[in-house]
PDB file of C-alpha atoms in Angstrom:
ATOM      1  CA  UNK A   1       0.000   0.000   0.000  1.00 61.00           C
ATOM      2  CA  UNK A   2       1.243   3.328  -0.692  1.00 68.00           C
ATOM      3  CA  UNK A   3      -0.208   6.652   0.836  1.00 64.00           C
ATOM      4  CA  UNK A   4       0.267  10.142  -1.010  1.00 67.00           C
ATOM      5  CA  UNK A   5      -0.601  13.623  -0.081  1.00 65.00           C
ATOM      6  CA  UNK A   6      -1.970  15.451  -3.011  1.00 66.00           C
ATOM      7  CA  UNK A   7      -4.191  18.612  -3.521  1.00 70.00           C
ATOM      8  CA  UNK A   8      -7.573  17.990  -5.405  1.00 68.00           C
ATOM      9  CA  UNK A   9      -9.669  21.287  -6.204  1.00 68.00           C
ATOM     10  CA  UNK A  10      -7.447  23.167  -3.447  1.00 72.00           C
ATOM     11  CA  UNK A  11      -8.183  20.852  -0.352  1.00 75.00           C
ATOM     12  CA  UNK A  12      -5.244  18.299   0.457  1.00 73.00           C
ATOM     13  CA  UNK A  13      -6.483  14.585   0.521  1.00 61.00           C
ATOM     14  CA  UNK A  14      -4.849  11.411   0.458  1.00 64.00           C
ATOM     15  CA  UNK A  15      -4.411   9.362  -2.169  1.00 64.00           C
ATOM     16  CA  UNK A  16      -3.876   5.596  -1.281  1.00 68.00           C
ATOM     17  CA  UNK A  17      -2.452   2.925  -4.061  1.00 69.00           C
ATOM     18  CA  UNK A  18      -3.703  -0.635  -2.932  1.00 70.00           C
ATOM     19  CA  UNK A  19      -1.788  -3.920  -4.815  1.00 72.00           C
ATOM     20  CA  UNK A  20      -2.950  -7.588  -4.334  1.00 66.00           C
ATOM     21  CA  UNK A  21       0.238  -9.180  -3.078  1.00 66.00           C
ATOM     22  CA  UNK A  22      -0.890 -12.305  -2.007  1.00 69.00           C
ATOM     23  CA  UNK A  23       0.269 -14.419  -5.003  1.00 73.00           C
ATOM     24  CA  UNK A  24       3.796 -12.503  -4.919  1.00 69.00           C
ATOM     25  CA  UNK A  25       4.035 -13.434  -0.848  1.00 68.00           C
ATOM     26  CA  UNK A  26       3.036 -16.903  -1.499  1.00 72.00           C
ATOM     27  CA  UNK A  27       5.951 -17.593  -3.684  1.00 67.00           C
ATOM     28  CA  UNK A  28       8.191 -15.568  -1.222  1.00 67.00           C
ATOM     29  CA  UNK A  29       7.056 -18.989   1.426  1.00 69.00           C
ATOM     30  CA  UNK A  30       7.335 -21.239  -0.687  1.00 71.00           C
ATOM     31  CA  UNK A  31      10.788 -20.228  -1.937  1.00 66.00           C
ATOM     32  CA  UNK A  32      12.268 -19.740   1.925  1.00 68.00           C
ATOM     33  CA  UNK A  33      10.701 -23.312   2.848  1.00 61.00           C
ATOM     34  CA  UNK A  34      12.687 -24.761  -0.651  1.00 67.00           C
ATOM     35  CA  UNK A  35      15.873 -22.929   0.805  1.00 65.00           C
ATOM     36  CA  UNK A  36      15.093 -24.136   4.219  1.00 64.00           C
ATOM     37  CA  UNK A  37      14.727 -27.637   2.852  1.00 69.00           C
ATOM     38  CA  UNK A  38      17.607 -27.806   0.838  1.00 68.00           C
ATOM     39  CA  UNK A  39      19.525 -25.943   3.170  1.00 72.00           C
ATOM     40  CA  UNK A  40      18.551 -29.076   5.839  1.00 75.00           C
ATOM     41  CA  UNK A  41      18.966 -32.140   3.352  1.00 72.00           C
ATOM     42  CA  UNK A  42      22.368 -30.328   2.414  1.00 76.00           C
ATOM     43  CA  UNK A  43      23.787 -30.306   6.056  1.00 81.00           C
ATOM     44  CA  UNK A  44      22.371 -33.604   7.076  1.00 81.00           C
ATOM     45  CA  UNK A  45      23.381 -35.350   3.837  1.00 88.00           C
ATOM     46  CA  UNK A  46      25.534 -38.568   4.795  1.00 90.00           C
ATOM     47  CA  UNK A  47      27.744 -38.001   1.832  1.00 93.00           C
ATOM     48  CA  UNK A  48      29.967 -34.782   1.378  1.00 93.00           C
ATOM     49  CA  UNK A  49      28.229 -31.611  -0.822  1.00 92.00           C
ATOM     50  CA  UNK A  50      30.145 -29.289  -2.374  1.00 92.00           C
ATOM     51  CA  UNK A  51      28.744 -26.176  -4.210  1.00 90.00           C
ATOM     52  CA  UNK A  52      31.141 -24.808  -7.145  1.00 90.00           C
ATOM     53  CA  UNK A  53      30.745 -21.557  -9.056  1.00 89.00           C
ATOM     54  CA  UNK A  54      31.203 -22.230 -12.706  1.00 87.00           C
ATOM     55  CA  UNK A  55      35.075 -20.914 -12.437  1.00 87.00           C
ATOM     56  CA  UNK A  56      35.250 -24.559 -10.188  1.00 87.00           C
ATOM     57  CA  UNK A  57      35.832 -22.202  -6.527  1.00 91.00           C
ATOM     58  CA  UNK A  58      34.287 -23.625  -3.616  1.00 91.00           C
ATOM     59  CA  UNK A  59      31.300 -21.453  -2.205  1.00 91.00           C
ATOM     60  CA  UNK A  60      30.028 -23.988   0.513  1.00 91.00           C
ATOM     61  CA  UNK A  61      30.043 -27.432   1.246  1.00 92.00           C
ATOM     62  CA  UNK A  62      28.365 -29.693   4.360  1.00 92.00           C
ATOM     63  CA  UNK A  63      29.259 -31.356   7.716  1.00 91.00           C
ATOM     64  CA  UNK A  64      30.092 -34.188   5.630  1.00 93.00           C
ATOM     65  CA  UNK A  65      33.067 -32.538   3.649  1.00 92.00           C
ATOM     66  CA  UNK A  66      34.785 -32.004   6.762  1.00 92.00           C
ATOM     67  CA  UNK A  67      34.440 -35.605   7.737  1.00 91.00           C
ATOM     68  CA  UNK A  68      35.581 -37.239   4.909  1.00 92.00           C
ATOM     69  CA  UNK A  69      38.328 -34.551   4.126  1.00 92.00           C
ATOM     70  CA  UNK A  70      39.380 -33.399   7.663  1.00 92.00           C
ATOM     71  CA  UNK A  71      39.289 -30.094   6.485  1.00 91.00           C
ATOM     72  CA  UNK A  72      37.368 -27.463   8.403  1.00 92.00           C
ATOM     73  CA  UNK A  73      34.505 -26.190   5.841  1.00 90.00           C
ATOM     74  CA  UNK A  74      36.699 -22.430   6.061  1.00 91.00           C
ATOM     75  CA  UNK A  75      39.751 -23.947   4.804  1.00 91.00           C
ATOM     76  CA  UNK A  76      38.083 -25.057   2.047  1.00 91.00           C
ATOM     77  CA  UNK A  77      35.599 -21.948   1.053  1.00 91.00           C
ATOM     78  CA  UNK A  78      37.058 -20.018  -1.750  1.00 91.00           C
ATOM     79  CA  UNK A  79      39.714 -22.604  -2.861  1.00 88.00           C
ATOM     80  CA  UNK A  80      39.500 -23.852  -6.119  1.00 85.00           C
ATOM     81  CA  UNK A  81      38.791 -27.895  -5.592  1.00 81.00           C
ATOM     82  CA  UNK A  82      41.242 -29.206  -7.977  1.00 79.00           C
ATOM     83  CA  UNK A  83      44.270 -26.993  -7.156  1.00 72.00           C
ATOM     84  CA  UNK A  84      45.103 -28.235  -3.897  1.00 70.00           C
ATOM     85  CA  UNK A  85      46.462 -31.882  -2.171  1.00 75.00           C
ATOM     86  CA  UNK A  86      43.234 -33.360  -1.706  1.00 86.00           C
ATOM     87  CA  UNK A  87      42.848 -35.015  -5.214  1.00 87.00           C
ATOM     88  CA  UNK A  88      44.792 -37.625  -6.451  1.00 86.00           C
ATOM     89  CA  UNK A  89      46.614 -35.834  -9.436  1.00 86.00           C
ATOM     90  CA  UNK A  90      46.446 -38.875 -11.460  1.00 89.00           C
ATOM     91  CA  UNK A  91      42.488 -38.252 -11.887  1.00 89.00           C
ATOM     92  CA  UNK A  92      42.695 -34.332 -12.161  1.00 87.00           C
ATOM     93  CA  UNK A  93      42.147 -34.529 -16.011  1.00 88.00           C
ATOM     94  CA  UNK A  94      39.796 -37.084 -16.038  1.00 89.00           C
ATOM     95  CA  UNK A  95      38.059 -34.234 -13.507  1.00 87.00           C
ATOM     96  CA  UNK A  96      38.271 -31.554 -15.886  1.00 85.00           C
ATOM     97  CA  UNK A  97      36.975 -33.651 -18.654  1.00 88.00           C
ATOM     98  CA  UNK A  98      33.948 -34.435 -16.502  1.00 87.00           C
ATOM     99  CA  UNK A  99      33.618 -30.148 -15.754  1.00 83.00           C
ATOM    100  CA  UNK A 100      33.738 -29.626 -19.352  1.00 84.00           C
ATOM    101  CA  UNK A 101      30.756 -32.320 -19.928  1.00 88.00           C
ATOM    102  CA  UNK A 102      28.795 -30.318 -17.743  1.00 84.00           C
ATOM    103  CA  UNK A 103      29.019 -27.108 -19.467  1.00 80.00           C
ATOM    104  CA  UNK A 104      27.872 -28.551 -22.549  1.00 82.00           C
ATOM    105  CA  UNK A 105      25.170 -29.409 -20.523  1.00 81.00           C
ATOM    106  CA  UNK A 106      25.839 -33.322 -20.128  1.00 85.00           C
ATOM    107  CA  UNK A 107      25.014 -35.303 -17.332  1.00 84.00           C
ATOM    108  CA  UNK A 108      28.327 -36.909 -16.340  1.00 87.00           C
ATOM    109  CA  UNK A 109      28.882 -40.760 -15.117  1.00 92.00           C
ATOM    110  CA  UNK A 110      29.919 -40.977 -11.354  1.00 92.00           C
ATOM    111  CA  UNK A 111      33.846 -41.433 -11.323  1.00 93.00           C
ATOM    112  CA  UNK A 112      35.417 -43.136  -8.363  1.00 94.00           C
ATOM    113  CA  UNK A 113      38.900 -41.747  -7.434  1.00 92.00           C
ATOM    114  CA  UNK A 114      41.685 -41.295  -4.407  1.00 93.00           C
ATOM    115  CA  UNK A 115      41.656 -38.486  -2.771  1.00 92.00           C
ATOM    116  CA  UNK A 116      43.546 -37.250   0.156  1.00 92.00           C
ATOM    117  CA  UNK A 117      42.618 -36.154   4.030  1.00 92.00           C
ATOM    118  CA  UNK A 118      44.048 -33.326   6.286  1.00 91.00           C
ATOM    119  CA  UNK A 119      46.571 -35.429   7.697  1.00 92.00           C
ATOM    120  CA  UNK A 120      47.581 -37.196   4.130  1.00 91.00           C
ATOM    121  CA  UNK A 121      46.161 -40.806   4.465  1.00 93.00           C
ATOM    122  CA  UNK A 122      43.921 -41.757   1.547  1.00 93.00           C
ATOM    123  CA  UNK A 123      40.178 -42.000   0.907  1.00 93.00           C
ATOM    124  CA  UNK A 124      38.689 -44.121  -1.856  1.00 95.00           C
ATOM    125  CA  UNK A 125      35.180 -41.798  -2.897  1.00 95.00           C
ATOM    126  CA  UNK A 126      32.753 -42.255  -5.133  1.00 95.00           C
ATOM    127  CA  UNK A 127      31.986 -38.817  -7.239  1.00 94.00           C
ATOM    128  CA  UNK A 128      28.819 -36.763  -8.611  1.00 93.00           C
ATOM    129  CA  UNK A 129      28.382 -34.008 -10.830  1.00 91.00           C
ATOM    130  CA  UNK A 130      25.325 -32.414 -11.430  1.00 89.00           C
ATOM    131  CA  UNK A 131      24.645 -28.892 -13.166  1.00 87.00           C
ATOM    132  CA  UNK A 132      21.766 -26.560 -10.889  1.00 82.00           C
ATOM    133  CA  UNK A 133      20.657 -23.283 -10.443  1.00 80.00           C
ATOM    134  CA  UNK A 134      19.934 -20.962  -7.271  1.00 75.00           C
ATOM    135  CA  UNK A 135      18.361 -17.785  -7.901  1.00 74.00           C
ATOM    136  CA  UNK A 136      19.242 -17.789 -11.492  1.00 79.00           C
ATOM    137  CA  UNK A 137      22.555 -18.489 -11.148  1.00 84.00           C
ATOM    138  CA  UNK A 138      24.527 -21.745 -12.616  1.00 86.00           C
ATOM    139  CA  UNK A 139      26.607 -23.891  -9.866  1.00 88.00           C
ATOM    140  CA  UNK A 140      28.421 -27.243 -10.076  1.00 90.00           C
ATOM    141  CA  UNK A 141      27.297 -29.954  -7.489  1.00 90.00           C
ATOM    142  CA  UNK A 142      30.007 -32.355  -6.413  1.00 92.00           C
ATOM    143  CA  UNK A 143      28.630 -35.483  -4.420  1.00 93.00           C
ATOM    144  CA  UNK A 144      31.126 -36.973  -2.619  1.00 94.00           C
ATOM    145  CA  UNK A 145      30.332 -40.740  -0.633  1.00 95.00           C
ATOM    146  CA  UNK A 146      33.203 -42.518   0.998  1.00 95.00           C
ATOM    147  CA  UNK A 147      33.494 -46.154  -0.168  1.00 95.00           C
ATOM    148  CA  UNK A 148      36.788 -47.031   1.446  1.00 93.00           C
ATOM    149  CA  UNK A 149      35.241 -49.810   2.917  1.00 92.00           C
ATOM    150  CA  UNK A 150      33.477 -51.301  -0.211  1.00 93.00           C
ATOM    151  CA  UNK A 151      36.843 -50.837  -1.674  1.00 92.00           C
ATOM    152  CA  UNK A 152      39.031 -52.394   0.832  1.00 92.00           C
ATOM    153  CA  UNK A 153      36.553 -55.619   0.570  1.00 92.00           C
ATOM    154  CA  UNK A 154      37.503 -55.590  -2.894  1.00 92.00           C
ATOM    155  CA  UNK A 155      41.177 -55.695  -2.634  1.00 91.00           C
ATOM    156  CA  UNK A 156      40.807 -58.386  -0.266  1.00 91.00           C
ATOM    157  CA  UNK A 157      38.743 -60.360  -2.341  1.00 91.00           C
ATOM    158  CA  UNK A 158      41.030 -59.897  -5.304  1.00 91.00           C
ATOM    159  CA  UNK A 159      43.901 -61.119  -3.208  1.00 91.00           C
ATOM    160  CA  UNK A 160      42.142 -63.965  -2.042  1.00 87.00           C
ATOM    161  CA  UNK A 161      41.298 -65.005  -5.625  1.00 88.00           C
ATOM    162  CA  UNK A 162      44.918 -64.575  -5.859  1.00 89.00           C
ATOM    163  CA  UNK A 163      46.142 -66.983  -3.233  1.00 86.00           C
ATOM    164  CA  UNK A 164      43.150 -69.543  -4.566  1.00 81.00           C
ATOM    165  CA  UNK A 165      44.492 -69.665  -8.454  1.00 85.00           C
ATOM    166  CA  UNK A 166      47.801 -69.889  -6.602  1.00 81.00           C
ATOM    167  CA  UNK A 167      47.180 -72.998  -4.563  1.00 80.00           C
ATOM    168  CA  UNK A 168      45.233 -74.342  -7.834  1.00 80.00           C
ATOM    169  CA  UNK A 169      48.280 -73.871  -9.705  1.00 81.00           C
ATOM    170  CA  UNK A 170      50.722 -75.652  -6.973  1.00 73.00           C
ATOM    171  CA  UNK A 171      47.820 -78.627  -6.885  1.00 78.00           C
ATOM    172  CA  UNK A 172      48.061 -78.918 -10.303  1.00 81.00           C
ATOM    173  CA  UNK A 173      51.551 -79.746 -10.709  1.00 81.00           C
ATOM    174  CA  UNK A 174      51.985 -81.447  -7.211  1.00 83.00           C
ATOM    175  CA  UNK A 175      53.485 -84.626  -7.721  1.00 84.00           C
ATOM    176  CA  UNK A 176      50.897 -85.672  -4.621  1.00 85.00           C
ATOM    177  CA  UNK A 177      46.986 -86.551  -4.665  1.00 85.00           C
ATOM    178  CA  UNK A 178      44.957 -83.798  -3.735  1.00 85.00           C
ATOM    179  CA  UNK A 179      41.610 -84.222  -2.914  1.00 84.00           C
ATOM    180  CA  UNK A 180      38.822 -81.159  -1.889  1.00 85.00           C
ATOM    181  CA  UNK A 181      36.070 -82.810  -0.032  1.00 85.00           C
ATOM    182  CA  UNK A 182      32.907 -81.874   1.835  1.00 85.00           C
ATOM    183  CA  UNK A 183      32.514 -82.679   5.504  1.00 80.00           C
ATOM    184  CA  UNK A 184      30.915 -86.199   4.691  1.00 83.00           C
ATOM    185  CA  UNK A 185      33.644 -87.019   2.154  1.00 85.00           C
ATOM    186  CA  UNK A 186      32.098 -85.984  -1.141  1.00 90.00           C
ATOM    187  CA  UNK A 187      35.007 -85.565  -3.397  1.00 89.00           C
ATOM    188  CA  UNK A 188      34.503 -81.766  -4.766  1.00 89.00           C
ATOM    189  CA  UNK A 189      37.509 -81.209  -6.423  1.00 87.00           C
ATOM    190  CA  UNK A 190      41.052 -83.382  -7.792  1.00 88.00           C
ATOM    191  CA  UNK A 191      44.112 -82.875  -8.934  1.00 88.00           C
ATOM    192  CA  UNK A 192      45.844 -84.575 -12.262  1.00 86.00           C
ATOM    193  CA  UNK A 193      48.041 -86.862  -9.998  1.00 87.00           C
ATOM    194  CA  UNK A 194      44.693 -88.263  -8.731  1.00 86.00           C
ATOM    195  CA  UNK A 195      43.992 -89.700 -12.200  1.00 86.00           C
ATOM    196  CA  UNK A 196      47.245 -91.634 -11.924  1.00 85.00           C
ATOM    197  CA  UNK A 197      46.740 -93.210  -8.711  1.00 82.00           C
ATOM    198  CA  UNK A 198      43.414 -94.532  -9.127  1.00 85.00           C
ATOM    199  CA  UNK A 199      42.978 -94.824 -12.591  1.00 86.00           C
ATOM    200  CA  UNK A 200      39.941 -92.642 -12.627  1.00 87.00           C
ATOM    201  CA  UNK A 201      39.424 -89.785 -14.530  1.00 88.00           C
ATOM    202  CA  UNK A 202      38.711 -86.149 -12.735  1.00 87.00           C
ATOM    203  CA  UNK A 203      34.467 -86.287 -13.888  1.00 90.00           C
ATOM    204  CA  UNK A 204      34.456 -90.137 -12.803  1.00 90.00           C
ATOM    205  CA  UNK A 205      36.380 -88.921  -9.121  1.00 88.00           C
ATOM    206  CA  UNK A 206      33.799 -85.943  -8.800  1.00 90.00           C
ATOM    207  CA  UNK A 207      30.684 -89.002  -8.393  1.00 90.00           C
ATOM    208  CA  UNK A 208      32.282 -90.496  -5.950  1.00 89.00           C
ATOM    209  CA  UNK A 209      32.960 -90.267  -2.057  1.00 87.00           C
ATOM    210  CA  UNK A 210      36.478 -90.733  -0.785  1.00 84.00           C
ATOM    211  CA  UNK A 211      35.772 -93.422   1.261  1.00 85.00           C
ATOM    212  CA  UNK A 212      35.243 -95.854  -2.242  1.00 87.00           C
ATOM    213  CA  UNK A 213      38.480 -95.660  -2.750  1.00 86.00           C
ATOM    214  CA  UNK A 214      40.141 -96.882  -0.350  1.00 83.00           C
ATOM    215  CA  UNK A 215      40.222-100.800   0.594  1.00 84.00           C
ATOM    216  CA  UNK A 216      36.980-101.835   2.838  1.00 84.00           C
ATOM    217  CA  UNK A 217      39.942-102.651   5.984  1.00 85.00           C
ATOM    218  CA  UNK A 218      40.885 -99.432   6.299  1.00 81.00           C
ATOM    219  CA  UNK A 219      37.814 -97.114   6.114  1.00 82.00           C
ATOM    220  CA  UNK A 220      37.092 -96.611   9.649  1.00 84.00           C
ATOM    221  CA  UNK A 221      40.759 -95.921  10.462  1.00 81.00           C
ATOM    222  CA  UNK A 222      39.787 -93.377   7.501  1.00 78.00           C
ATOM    223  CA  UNK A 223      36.855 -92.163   8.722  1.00 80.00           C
ATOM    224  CA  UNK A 224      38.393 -91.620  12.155  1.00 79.00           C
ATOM    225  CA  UNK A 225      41.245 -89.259  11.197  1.00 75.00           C
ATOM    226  CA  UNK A 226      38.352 -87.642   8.924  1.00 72.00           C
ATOM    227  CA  UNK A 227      36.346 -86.728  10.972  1.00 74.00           C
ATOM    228  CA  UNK A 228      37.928 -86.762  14.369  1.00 71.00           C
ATOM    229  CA  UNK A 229      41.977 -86.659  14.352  1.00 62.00           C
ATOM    230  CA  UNK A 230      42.349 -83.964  11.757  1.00 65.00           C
ATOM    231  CA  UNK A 231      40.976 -81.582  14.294  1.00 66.00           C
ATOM    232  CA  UNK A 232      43.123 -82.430  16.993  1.00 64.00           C
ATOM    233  CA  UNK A 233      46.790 -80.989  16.661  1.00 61.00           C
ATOM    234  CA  UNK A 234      48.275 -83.149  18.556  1.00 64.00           C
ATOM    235  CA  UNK A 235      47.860 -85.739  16.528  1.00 64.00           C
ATOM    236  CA  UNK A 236      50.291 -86.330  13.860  1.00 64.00           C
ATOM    237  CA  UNK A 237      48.058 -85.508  10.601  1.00 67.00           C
ATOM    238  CA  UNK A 238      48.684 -88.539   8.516  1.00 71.00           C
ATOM    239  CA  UNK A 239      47.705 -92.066   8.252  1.00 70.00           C
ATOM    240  CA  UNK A 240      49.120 -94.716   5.777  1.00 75.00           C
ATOM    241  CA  UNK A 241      46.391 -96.687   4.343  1.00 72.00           C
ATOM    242  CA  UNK A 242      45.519 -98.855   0.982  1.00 78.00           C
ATOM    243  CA  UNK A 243      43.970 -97.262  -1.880  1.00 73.00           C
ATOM    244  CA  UNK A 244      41.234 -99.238  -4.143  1.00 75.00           C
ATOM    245  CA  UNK A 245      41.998 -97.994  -7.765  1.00 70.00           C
ATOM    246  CA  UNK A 246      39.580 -98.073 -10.742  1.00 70.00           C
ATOM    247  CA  UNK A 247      39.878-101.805 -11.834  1.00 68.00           C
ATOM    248  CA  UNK A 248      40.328-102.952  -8.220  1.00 61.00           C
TER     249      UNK A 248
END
């Protein structure tokens, strides 16, 4: 409302202007509760948010960032995100590459990279871009989520597959009889030599249990050390026995 003092046929009265605002203060609200949401979802976000001008400075970022990074959120404010120790320089240009996808107006893949803490030890992350705008204005949102752990299972996984081709490999050529067997004796896996000492092939050996191979006298001396001995340590973990072989 606006009020004005005029003069109208020489006496002074007061003009008053009245404009339906309702619609304009209804999309005021509704844009302060959008701010106030995103401002919430942004600081209570699990995974690190930072906010990028188009120049690639960081404006803000969340809680998160400073977990993952170490770095309090003023160190950070201000600095551009790929010219400091934090990222792995062996993925900077596959970074810039993703920034330039962007402003073409892309939607980038997530990358995973290294990246660096405070104090220097690394972080495997998982990383987001996304293109936005806040009050007209064009920002780059980096989602960060820490999958050290994921990636640590991984690498222990792939070693383990390491150490099991290994051991395949040194059962292979073993000049011995290996046998992989379940707890009742199934015979799961053999080795070549197997096929040499009882005349079996490896698909014939894989239908039968362990204890058919061996003569009838000495199965429960078999069984025994099966299924008892071989969990004691004290006892010596070997037992000489006669095998059965394919044509008896």
């Amino acid at each position: 409302m606006n009020i004005d003092l005029i003069e109208l046929g020489g006496t002074k009265v007061l003009l008053t202007n009245c404009e339906d605002i309702t619609e304009r203060k209804k999309a005021e609200k509704k844009k302060k509760e959008s701010e106030e949401k995103f401002r919430y979802l942004f600081e209570n976000s699990p995974n690190s948010i930072i906010l990028l001008n188009l120049e690639g400075v960081i404006i803000d970022c969340n809680n998160a960032t400073e977990k993952i990074f170490g770095y309090k959120k003023e160190e950070l404010i201000n600095k551009i995100y790929t010219q400091n120790s934090v990222i792995a320089p062996r993925y900077l240009s596959e970074i810039k590459n993703k920034s330039k996808e962007i402003y073409k107006g892309e939607v980038p893949e997530p990358i995973e990279i290294q990246v660096y803490k405070k104090d220097g030890s690394p972080v495997w992350v998982n990383m987001q871009f996304a293109l936005f705008k806040i009050s007209k204005k064009k920002f780059i949102q980096l989602i960060i989520q820490d999958i050290s752990a994921r990636k640590k299972s991984e690498e222990e996984i792939m070693e383990l597959e390491k150490s099991l081709q290994e051991i395949h490999a040194l059962n292979e050529t073993a000049p011995l009889g290996i046998f992989l067997l379940n707890q009742k004796g199934k015979i799961l896996k053999a080795n070549r030599e197997t096929e040499n000492f009882f005349n079996y092939n490896r698909e014939e050996l894989l239908t039968h249990n362990i204890y058919e191979l061996f003569d009838p006298e000495f199965i429960d001396v078999i069984k025994k050390h099966y299924e008892e001995d071989i969990y004691d340590l004290s006892i010596p973990n070997k037992v000489e026995v006669l095998i059965k072989a394919k044509h008896g």
